[in-house]
C-alpha positions as semicolon CSV with decimal commas, in nm:
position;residue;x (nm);y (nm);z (nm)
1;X;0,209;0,986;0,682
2;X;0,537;0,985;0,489
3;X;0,623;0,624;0,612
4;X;0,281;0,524;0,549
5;X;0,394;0,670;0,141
6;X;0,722;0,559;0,158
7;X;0,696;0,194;0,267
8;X;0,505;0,017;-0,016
9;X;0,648;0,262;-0,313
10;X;1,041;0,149;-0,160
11;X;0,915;-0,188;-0,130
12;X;0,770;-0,241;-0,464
13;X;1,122;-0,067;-0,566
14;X;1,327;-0,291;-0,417
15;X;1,144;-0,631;-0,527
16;X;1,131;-0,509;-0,872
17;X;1,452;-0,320;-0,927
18;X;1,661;-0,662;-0,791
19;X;1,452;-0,829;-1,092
20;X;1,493;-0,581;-1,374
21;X;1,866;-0,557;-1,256
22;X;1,930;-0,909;-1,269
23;X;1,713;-0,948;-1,577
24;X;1,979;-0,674;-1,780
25;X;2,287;-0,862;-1,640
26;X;2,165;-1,204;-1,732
27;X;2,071;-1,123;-2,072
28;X;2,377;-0,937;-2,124
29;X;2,567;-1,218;-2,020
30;X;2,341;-1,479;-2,305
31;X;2,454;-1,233;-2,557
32;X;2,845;-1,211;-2,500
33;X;2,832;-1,616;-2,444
34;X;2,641;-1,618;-2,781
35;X;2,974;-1,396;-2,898
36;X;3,164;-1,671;-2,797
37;X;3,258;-1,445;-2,419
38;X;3,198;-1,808;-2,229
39;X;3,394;-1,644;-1,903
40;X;3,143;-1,334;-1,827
41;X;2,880;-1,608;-1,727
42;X;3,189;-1,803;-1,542
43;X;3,105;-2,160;-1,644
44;X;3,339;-2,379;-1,854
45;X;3,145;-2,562;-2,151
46;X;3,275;-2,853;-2,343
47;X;3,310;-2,839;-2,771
48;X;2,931;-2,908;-2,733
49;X;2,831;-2,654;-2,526
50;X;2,784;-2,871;-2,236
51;X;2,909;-2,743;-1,908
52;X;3,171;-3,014;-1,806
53;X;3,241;-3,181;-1,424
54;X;3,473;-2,940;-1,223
55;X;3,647;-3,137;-0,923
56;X;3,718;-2,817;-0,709
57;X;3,336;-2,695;-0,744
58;X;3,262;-3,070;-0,619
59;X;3,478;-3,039;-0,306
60;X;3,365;-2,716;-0,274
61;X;3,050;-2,844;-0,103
62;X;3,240;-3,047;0,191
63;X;3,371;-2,728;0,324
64;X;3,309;-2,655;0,660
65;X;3,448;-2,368;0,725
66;X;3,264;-2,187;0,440
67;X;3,014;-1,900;0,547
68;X;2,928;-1,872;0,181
69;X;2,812;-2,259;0,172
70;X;2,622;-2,237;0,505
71;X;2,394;-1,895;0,411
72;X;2,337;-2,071;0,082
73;X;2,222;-2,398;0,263
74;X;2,032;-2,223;0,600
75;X;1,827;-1,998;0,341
76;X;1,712;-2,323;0,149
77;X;1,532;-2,443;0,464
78;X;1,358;-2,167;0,431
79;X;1,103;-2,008;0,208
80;X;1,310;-1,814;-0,037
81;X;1,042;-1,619;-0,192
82;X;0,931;-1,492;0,208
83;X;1,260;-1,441;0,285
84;X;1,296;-1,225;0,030
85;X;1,006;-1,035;0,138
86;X;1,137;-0,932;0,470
87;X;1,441;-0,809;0,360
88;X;1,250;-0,606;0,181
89;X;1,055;-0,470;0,419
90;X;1,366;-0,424;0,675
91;X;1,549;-0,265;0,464
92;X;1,306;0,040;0,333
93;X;1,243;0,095;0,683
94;X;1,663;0,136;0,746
95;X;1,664;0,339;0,357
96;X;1,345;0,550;0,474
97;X;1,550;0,564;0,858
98;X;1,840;0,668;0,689
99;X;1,656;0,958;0,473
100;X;1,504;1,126;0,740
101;X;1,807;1,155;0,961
102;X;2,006;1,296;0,679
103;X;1,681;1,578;0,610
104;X;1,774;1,703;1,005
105;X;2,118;1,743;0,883
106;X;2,228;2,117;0,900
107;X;2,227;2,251;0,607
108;X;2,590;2,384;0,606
109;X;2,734;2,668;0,341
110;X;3,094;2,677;0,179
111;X;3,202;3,004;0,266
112;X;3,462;3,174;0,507
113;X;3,494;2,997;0,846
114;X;3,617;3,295;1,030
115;X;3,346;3,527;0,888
116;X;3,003;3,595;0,990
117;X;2,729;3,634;0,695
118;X;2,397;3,773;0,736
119;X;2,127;3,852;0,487
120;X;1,800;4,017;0,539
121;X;1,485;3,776;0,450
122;X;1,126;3,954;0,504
123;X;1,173;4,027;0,871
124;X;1,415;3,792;0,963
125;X;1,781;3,718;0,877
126;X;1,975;3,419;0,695
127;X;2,296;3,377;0,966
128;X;2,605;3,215;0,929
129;X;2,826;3,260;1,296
130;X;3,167;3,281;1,240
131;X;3,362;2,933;1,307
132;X;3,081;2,757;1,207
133;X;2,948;2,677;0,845
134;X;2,564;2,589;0,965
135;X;2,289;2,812;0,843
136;X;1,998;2,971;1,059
137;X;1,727;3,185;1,057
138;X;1,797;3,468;1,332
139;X;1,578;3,769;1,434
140;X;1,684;4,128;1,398
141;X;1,819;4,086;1,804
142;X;2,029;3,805;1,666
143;X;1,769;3,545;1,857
144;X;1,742;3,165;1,708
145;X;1,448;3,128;1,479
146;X;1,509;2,807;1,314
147;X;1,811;2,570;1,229
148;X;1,821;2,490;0,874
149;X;1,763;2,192;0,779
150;X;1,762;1,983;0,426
151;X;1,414;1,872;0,490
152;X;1,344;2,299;0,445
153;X;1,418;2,220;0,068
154;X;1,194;2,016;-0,074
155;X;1,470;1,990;-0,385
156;X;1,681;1,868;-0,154
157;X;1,496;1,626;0,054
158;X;1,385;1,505;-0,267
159;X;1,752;1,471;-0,357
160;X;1,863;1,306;-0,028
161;X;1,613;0,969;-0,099
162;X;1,751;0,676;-0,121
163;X;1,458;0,494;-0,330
164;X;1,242;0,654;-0,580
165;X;1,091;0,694;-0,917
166;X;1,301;1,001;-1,078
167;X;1,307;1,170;-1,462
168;X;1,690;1,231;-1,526
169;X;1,806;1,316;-1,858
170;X;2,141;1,158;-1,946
171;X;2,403;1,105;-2,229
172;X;2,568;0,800;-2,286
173;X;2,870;0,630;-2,404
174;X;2,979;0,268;-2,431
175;X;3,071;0,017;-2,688
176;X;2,797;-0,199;-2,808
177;X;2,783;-0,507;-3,038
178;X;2,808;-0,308;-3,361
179;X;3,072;-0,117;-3,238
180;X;3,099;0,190;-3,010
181;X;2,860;0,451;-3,017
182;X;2,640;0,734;-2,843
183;X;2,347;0,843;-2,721
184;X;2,061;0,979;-2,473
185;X;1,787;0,902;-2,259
186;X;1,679;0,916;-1,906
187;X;1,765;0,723;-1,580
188;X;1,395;0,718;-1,402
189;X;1,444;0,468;-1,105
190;X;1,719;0,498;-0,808
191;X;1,801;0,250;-0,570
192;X;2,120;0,387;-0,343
193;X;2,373;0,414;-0,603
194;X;2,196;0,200;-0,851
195;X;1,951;0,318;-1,126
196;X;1,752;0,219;-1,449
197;X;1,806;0,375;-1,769
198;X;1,617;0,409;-2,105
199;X;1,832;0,520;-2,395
200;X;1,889;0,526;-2,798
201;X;2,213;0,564;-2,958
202;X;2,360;0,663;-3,263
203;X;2,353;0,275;-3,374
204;X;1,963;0,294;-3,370
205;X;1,940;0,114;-3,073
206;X;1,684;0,126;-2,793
207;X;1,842;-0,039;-2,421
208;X;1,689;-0,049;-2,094
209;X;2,041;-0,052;-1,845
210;X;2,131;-0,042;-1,480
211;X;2,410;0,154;-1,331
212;X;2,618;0,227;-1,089
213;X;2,697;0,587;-1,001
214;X;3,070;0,691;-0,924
215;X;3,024;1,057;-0,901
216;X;2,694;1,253;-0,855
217;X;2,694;1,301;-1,181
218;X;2,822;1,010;-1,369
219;X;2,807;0,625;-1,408
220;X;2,882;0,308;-1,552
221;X;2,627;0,051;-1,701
222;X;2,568;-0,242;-1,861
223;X;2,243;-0,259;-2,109
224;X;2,028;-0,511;-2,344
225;X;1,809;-0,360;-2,640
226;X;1,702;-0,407;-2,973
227;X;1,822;-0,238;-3,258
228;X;1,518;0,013;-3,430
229;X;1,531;-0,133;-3,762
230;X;1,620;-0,533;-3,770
231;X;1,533;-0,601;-3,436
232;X;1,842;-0,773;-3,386
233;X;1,925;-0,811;-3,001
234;X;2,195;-0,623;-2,849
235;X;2,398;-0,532;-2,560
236;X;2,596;-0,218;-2,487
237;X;2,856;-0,193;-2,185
238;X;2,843;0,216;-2,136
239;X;2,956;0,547;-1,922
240;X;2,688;0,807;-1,832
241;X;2,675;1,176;-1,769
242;X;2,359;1,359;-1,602
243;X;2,308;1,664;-1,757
């Protein structure tokens, strides 16, 4: 029953996160070439605008040898959009794989390694054998009742997905093109390490943004919005903290 949930909510959340991602990154990249930032969308333009005739891209294409060139050249033979699909598909069966085996990891406690802790819980005790830091449920003759495991919290099996809708308040901080500013929102999609983000700042700007977490806590983004009162477009390069 939980694959038969799982499969089309990760697959819609893959297809559409890929999109929205891209979508961010390529509009922030139109704005900082519109700023004159011509490297960020790595193509080199002529006094016109024009983007000029590059020998080494040109001979690029006889390589051989290039892995790069042949997955770029096998996957045109190919329906793109299907191929697409079924990655897809693979891979929220390895993310929803990958989820359960980590909810039937032990649930394991930070406490002394050489001590035993044991604490009374209607009937039954909450054990911790010394040398070990794995958590059980023992009766009162000390006999196995249960290994804990993360799918016993639904907080934490919750937690432990790799794909899903989420409501995440956050604060942000960043530079963006009126200057550097602050400000809050939510991130309310994951994907791995990736999520989407809704936010104002202090500039009276509203972005939508995708980051990349690198803590639990804490991220970097990059953003496109509008600003609340001219409508001028925007983009806003930023650091995030989950409250």
């Amino acid at each position: 029953m939980q694959l038969i949930l799982f499969l089309p909510i990760g697959i819609l959340i893959y297809l559409y996160f890929g999109k929205i991602r891209n979508f961010i990154i390529k509009n922030a990249a139109k704005k900082a070439k519109g700023l004159g930032i011509d490297e960020i969308v790595g193509k080199r333009v002529n006094k016109n605008g024009e983007e000029t005739f590059q020998v080494k891209k040109f001979l690029k294409a006889f390589k051989l040898n290039s892995l790069v060139l042949w997955i770029k050249d096998f996957l045109s033979i190919f329906n793109l959009r299907k191929v697409i699909i079924y990655i897809a598909i693979i891979s929220t069966f390895f993310a929803y794989g990958y989820w359960k085996g980590r909810l039937n990891t032990p649930i394991k406690i930070n406490l002394d390694y050489n001590k035993e802790f044991r604490m009374k819980l209607d009937g039954h005790y909450l054990f911790k054998p010394k040398f070990s830091q794995d958590l059980k449920i023992v009766d009162k003759k000390g006999n196995l009742v249960k290994n804990l495991k993360a799918k016993d919290f639904p907080m934490l099996a919750k937690k432990l997905k790799p794909l899903g809708f989420i409501l995440e308040p956050i604060f942000v901080a960043g530079y963006e093109t009126k200057g550097s500013s602050v400000g809050g929102g939510v991130s309310f999609v994951k994907m791995w390490k990736w999520k989407l983000d809704l936010f104002l700042t202090s500039r009276l700007g509203a972005y939508l943004g995708t980051s990349y977490a690198i803590t639990e806590r804490s991220g970097i983004g990059v953003a496109v919005g509008k600003g609340l009162k001219k409508s001028d477009n925007r983009i806003m390069i930023y650091y995030k903290f989950r409250f």
